[in-house]
Short mmCIF file of C-alpha atoms in Angstrom, two decimals:
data_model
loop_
_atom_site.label_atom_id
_atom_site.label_comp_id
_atom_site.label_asym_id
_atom_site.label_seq_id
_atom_site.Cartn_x
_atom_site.Cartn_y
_atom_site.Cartn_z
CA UNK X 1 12.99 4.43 76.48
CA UNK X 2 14.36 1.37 75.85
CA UNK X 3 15.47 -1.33 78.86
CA UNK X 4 16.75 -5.16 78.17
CA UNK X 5 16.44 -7.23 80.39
CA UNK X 6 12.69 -6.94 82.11
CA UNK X 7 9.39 -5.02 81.72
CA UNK X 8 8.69 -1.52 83.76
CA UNK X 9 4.88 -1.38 84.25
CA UNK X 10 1.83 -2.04 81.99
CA UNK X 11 2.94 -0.30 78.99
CA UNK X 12 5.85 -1.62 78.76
CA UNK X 13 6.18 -3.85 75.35
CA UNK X 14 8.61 -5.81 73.34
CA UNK X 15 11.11 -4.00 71.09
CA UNK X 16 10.50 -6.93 68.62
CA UNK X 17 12.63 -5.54 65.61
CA UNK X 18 15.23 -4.84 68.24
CA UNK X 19 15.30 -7.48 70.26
CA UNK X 20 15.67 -9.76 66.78
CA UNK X 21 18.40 -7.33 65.79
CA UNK X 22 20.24 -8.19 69.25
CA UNK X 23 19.39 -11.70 69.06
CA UNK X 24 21.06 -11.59 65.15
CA UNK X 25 24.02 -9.99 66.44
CA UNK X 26 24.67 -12.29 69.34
CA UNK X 27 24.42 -15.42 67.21
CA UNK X 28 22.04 -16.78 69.06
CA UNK X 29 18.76 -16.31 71.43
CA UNK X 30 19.23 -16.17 74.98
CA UNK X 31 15.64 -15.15 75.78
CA UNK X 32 16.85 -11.34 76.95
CA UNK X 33 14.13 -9.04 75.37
CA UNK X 34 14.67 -5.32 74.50
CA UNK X 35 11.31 -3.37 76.03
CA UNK X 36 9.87 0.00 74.71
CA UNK X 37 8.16 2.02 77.89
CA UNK X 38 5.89 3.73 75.13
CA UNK X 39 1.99 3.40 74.76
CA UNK X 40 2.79 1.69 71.10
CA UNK X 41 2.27 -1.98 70.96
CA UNK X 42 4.91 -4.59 70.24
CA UNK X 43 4.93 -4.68 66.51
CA UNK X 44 3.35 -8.17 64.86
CA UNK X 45 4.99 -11.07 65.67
CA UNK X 46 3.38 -14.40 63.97
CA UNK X 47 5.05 -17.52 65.19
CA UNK X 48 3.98 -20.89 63.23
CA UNK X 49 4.39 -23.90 66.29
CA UNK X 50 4.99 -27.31 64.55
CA UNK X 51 2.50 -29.99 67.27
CA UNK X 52 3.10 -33.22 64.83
CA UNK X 53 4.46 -36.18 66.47
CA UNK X 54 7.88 -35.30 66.44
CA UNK X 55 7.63 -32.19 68.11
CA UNK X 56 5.34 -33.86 70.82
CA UNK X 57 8.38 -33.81 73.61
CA UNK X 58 8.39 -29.97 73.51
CA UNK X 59 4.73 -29.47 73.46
CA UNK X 60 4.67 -28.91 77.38
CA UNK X 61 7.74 -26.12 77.21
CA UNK X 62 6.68 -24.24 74.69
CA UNK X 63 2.97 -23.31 75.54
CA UNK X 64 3.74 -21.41 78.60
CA UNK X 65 6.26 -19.51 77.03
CA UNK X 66 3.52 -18.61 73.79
CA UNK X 67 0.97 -18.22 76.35
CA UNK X 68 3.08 -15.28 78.11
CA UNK X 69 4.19 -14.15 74.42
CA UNK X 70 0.56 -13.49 73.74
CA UNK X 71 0.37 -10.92 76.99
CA UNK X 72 2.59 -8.79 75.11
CA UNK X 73 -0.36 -7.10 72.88
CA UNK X 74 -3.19 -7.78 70.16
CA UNK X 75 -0.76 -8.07 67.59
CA UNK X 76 1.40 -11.35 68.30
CA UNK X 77 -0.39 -14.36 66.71
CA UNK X 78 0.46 -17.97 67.57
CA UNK X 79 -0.88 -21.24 65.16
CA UNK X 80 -0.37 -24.51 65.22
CA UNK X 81 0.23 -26.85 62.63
CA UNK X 82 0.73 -30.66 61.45
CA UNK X 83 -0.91 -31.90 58.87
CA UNK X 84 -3.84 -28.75 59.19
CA UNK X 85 -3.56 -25.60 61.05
CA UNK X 86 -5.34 -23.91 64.16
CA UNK X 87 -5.67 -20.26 65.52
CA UNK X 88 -4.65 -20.74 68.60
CA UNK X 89 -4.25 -16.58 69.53
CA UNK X 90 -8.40 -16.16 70.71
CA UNK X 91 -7.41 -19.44 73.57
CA UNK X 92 -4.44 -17.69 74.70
CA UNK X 93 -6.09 -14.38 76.18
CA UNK X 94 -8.08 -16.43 78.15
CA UNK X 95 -6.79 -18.04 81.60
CA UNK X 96 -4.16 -20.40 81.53
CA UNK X 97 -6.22 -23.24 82.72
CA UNK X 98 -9.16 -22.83 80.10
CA UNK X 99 -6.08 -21.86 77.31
CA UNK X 100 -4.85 -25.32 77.96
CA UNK X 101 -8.38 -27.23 77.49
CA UNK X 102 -8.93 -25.36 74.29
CA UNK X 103 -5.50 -26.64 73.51
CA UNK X 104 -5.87 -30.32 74.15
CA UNK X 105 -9.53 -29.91 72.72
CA UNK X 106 -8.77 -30.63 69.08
CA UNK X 107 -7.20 -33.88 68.92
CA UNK X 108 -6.97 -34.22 65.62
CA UNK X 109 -4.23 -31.15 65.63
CA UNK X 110 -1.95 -33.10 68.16
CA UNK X 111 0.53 -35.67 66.96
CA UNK X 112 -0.29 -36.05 63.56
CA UNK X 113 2.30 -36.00 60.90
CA UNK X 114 3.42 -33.20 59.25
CA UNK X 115 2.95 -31.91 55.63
CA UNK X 116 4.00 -28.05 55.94
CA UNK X 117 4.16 -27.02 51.91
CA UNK X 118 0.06 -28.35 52.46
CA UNK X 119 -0.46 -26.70 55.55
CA UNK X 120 1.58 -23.07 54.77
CA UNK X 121 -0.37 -23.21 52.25
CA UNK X 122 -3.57 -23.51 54.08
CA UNK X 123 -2.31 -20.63 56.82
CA UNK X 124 -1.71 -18.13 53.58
CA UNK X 125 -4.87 -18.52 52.60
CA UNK X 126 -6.93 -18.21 55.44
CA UNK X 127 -4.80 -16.07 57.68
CA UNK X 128 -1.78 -15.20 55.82
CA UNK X 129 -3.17 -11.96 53.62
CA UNK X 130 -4.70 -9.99 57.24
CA UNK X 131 -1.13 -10.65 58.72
CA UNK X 132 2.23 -10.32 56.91
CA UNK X 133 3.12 -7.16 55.73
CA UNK X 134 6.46 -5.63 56.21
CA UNK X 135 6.87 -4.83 59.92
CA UNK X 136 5.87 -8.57 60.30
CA UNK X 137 8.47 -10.68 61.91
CA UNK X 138 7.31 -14.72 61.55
CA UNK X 139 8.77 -17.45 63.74
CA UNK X 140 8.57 -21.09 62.61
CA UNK X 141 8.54 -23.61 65.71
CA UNK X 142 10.18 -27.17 64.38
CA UNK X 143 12.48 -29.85 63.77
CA UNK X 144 11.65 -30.06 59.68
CA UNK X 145 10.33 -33.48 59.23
CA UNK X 146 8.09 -33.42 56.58
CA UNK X 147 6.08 -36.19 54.92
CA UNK X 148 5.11 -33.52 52.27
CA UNK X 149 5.71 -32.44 48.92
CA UNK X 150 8.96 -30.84 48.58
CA UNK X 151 8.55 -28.38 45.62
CA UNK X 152 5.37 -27.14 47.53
CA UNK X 153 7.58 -25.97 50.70
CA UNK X 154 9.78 -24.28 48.46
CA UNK X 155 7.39 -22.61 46.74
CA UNK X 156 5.75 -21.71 50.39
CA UNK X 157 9.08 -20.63 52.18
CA UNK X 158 10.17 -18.30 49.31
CA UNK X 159 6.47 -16.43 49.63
CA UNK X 160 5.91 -16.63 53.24
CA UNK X 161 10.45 -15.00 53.29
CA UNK X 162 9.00 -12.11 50.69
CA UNK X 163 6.01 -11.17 52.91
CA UNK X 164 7.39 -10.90 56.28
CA UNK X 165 10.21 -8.47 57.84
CA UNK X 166 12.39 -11.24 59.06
CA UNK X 167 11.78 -14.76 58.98
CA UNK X 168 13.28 -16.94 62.38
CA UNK X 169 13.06 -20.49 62.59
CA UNK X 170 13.52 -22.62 65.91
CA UNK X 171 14.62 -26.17 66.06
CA UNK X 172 14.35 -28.05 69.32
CA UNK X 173 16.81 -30.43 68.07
CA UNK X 174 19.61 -28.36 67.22
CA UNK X 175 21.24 -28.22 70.38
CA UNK X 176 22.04 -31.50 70.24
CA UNK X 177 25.84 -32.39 69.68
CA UNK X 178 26.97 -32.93 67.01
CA UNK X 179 23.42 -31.68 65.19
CA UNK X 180 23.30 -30.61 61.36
CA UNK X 181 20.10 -29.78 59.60
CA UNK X 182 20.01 -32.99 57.23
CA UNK X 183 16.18 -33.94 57.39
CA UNK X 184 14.27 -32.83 54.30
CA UNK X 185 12.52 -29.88 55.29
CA UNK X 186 14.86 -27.62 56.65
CA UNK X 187 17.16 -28.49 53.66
CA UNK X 188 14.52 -26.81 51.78
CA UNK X 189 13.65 -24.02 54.40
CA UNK X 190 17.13 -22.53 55.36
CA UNK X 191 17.73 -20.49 52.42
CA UNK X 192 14.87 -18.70 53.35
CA UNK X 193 15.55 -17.83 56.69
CA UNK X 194 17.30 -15.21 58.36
CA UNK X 195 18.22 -16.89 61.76
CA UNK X 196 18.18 -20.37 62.40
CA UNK X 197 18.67 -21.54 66.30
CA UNK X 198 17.64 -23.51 68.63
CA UNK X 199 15.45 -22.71 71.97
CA UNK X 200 15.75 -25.97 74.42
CA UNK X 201 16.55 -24.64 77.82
CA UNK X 202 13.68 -25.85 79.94
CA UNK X 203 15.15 -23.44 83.00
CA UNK X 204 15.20 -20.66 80.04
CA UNK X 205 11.48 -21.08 78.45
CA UNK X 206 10.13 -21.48 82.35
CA UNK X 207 11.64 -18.09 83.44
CA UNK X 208 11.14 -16.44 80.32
CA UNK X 209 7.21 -17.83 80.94
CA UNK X 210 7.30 -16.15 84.31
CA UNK X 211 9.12 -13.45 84.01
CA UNK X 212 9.69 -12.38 80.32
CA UNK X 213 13.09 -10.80 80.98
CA UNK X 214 15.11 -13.04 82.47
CA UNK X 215 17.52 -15.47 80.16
CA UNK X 216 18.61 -18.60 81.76
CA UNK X 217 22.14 -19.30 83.09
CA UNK X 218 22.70 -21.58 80.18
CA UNK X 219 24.15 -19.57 76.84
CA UNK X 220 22.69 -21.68 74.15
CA UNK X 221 25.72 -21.69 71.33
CA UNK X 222 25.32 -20.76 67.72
CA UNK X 223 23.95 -23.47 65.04
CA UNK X 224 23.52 -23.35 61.30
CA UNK X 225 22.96 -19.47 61.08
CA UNK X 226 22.48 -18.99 57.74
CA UNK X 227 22.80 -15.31 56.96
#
C-alpha cells in the first residue's frame, strides 16, 4: 500500500521512484514523501552534500534532515564533498550526538573550496562502481561554485547522469529572488540533470527531520527545471 504524507509503523519505507515522480510532476519538492507499507526497503538513494565554504550557512539544516534520511534503510548513502570526499553513511546509524562529532571530526572536509570534476571523480572511483546502477536515484547538495576544471565536470556529470536512474540536484540559493543559475558549475551540470530545485525552508527540513512526512506551510516555487 502506498500512503503520502507520513510513515505507518516500522516497515514502512520511502516510495523513492515515486515520491521523485510526484516531486517531477509538481515542479517542485515540498518534502511530502510517498511510503510503501511492504517489508522491501526504500530503493538506493545516494545524495552527494557539497560542505565547501559556500555551502557552510546550510551545513546546520541539512544534517538533521540526512541524518533522518539515513533511518529509512541500508541502502540510502550520504557523502560529503569539497575539495575530497567522505563516507559519511557508517556516522549516521549511530546516535545523533556521536553522528555529529564524527561530523565535525575531519576538519579538513569542512569549508574548504570546492573542485567537484576532482572530487566526482574521486567518489566514482572509490564508491561509485558498488553504488549506481539503474534503480539508483543520486541527489547532488550545492550552489555550483567550483574552483575546478571545467571539462573534468562535464566529463563527470555526463557519467555519473548515465549510471544513475534519475539524477536531482539541490541549490540552497535558488530560492532567492530573482536567482538564475549563472556560476560556472551548474552551467556545466544542468544538462545533466533531471530536476533542478531548491530546498531552503528551515520550518520544512526541521519537520521533515522530525517527522519525515510532513511538508512545511511554505510551497517552495519552481526554478530552472530543466527537463
Amino acid at each position: 500500500m502506498v500512503r503520502r504524507g507520513e510513515a505507518h509503523g516500522a516497515r514502512s519505507r520511502v516510495d523513492w521512484p515515486k515520491t521523485l515522480r510526484r516531486w517531477a510532476r509538481q515542479g517542485h519538492s515540498d518534502g511530502a514523501l510517498v511510503w510503501r507499507r511492504t517489508p522491501r526497503g526504500p530503493g538506493r538513494v545516494v545524495f552527494l552534500w557539497d560542505v565547501s565554504g559556500s555551502m557552510a550557512p546550510y551545513v546546520e539544516w541539512y544534517f538533521p534532515w540526512l541524518y533522518r534520511m539515513s533511518d529509512q534503510g541500508p541502502d540510502v548513502h550520504v557523502f560529503a564533498f569539497g575539495t575530497k570526499v567522505e563516507n559519511l553513511t557508517p556516522h549516521l546509524h549511530a546516535s545523533y550526538q556521536e553522528a555529529v562529532e564524527a561530523l565535525y571530526a575531519d576538519t579538513d572536509l569542512w569549508g574548504s573550496g570546492t573542485a567537484m570534476g576532482r572530487t566526482f571523480a574521486e567518489w566514482m572511483r572509490r564508491f561509485g562502481g558498488g553504488l549506481l546502477g539503474p534503480h539508483t536515484n543520486g541527489a547532488v547538495i550545492s550552489d555550483g561554485w567550483d574552483v575546478g576544471d571545467a571539462a573534468r565536470l562535464r566529463y563527470e556529470m555526463r557519467w555519473l547522469k548515465s549510471r544513475c536512474a534519475k539524477l536531482v540536484w539541490f541549490d540552497p540559493y535558488a530560492s532567492a529572488k530573482g536567482f538564475r543559475p549563472e556560476v560556472a558549475g551548474l552551467r556545466i551540470a544542468l544538462p545533466f540533470v533531471d530536476w533542478f530545485w531548491p530546498l531552503t525552508d528551515k520550518v520544512q527540513l526541521h519537520r521533515l527531520a522530525d517527522d519525515l512526512s510532513a511538508a512545511s506551510g511554505t510551497r517552495i516555487r519552481e526554478v530552472g527545471i530543466t527537463r
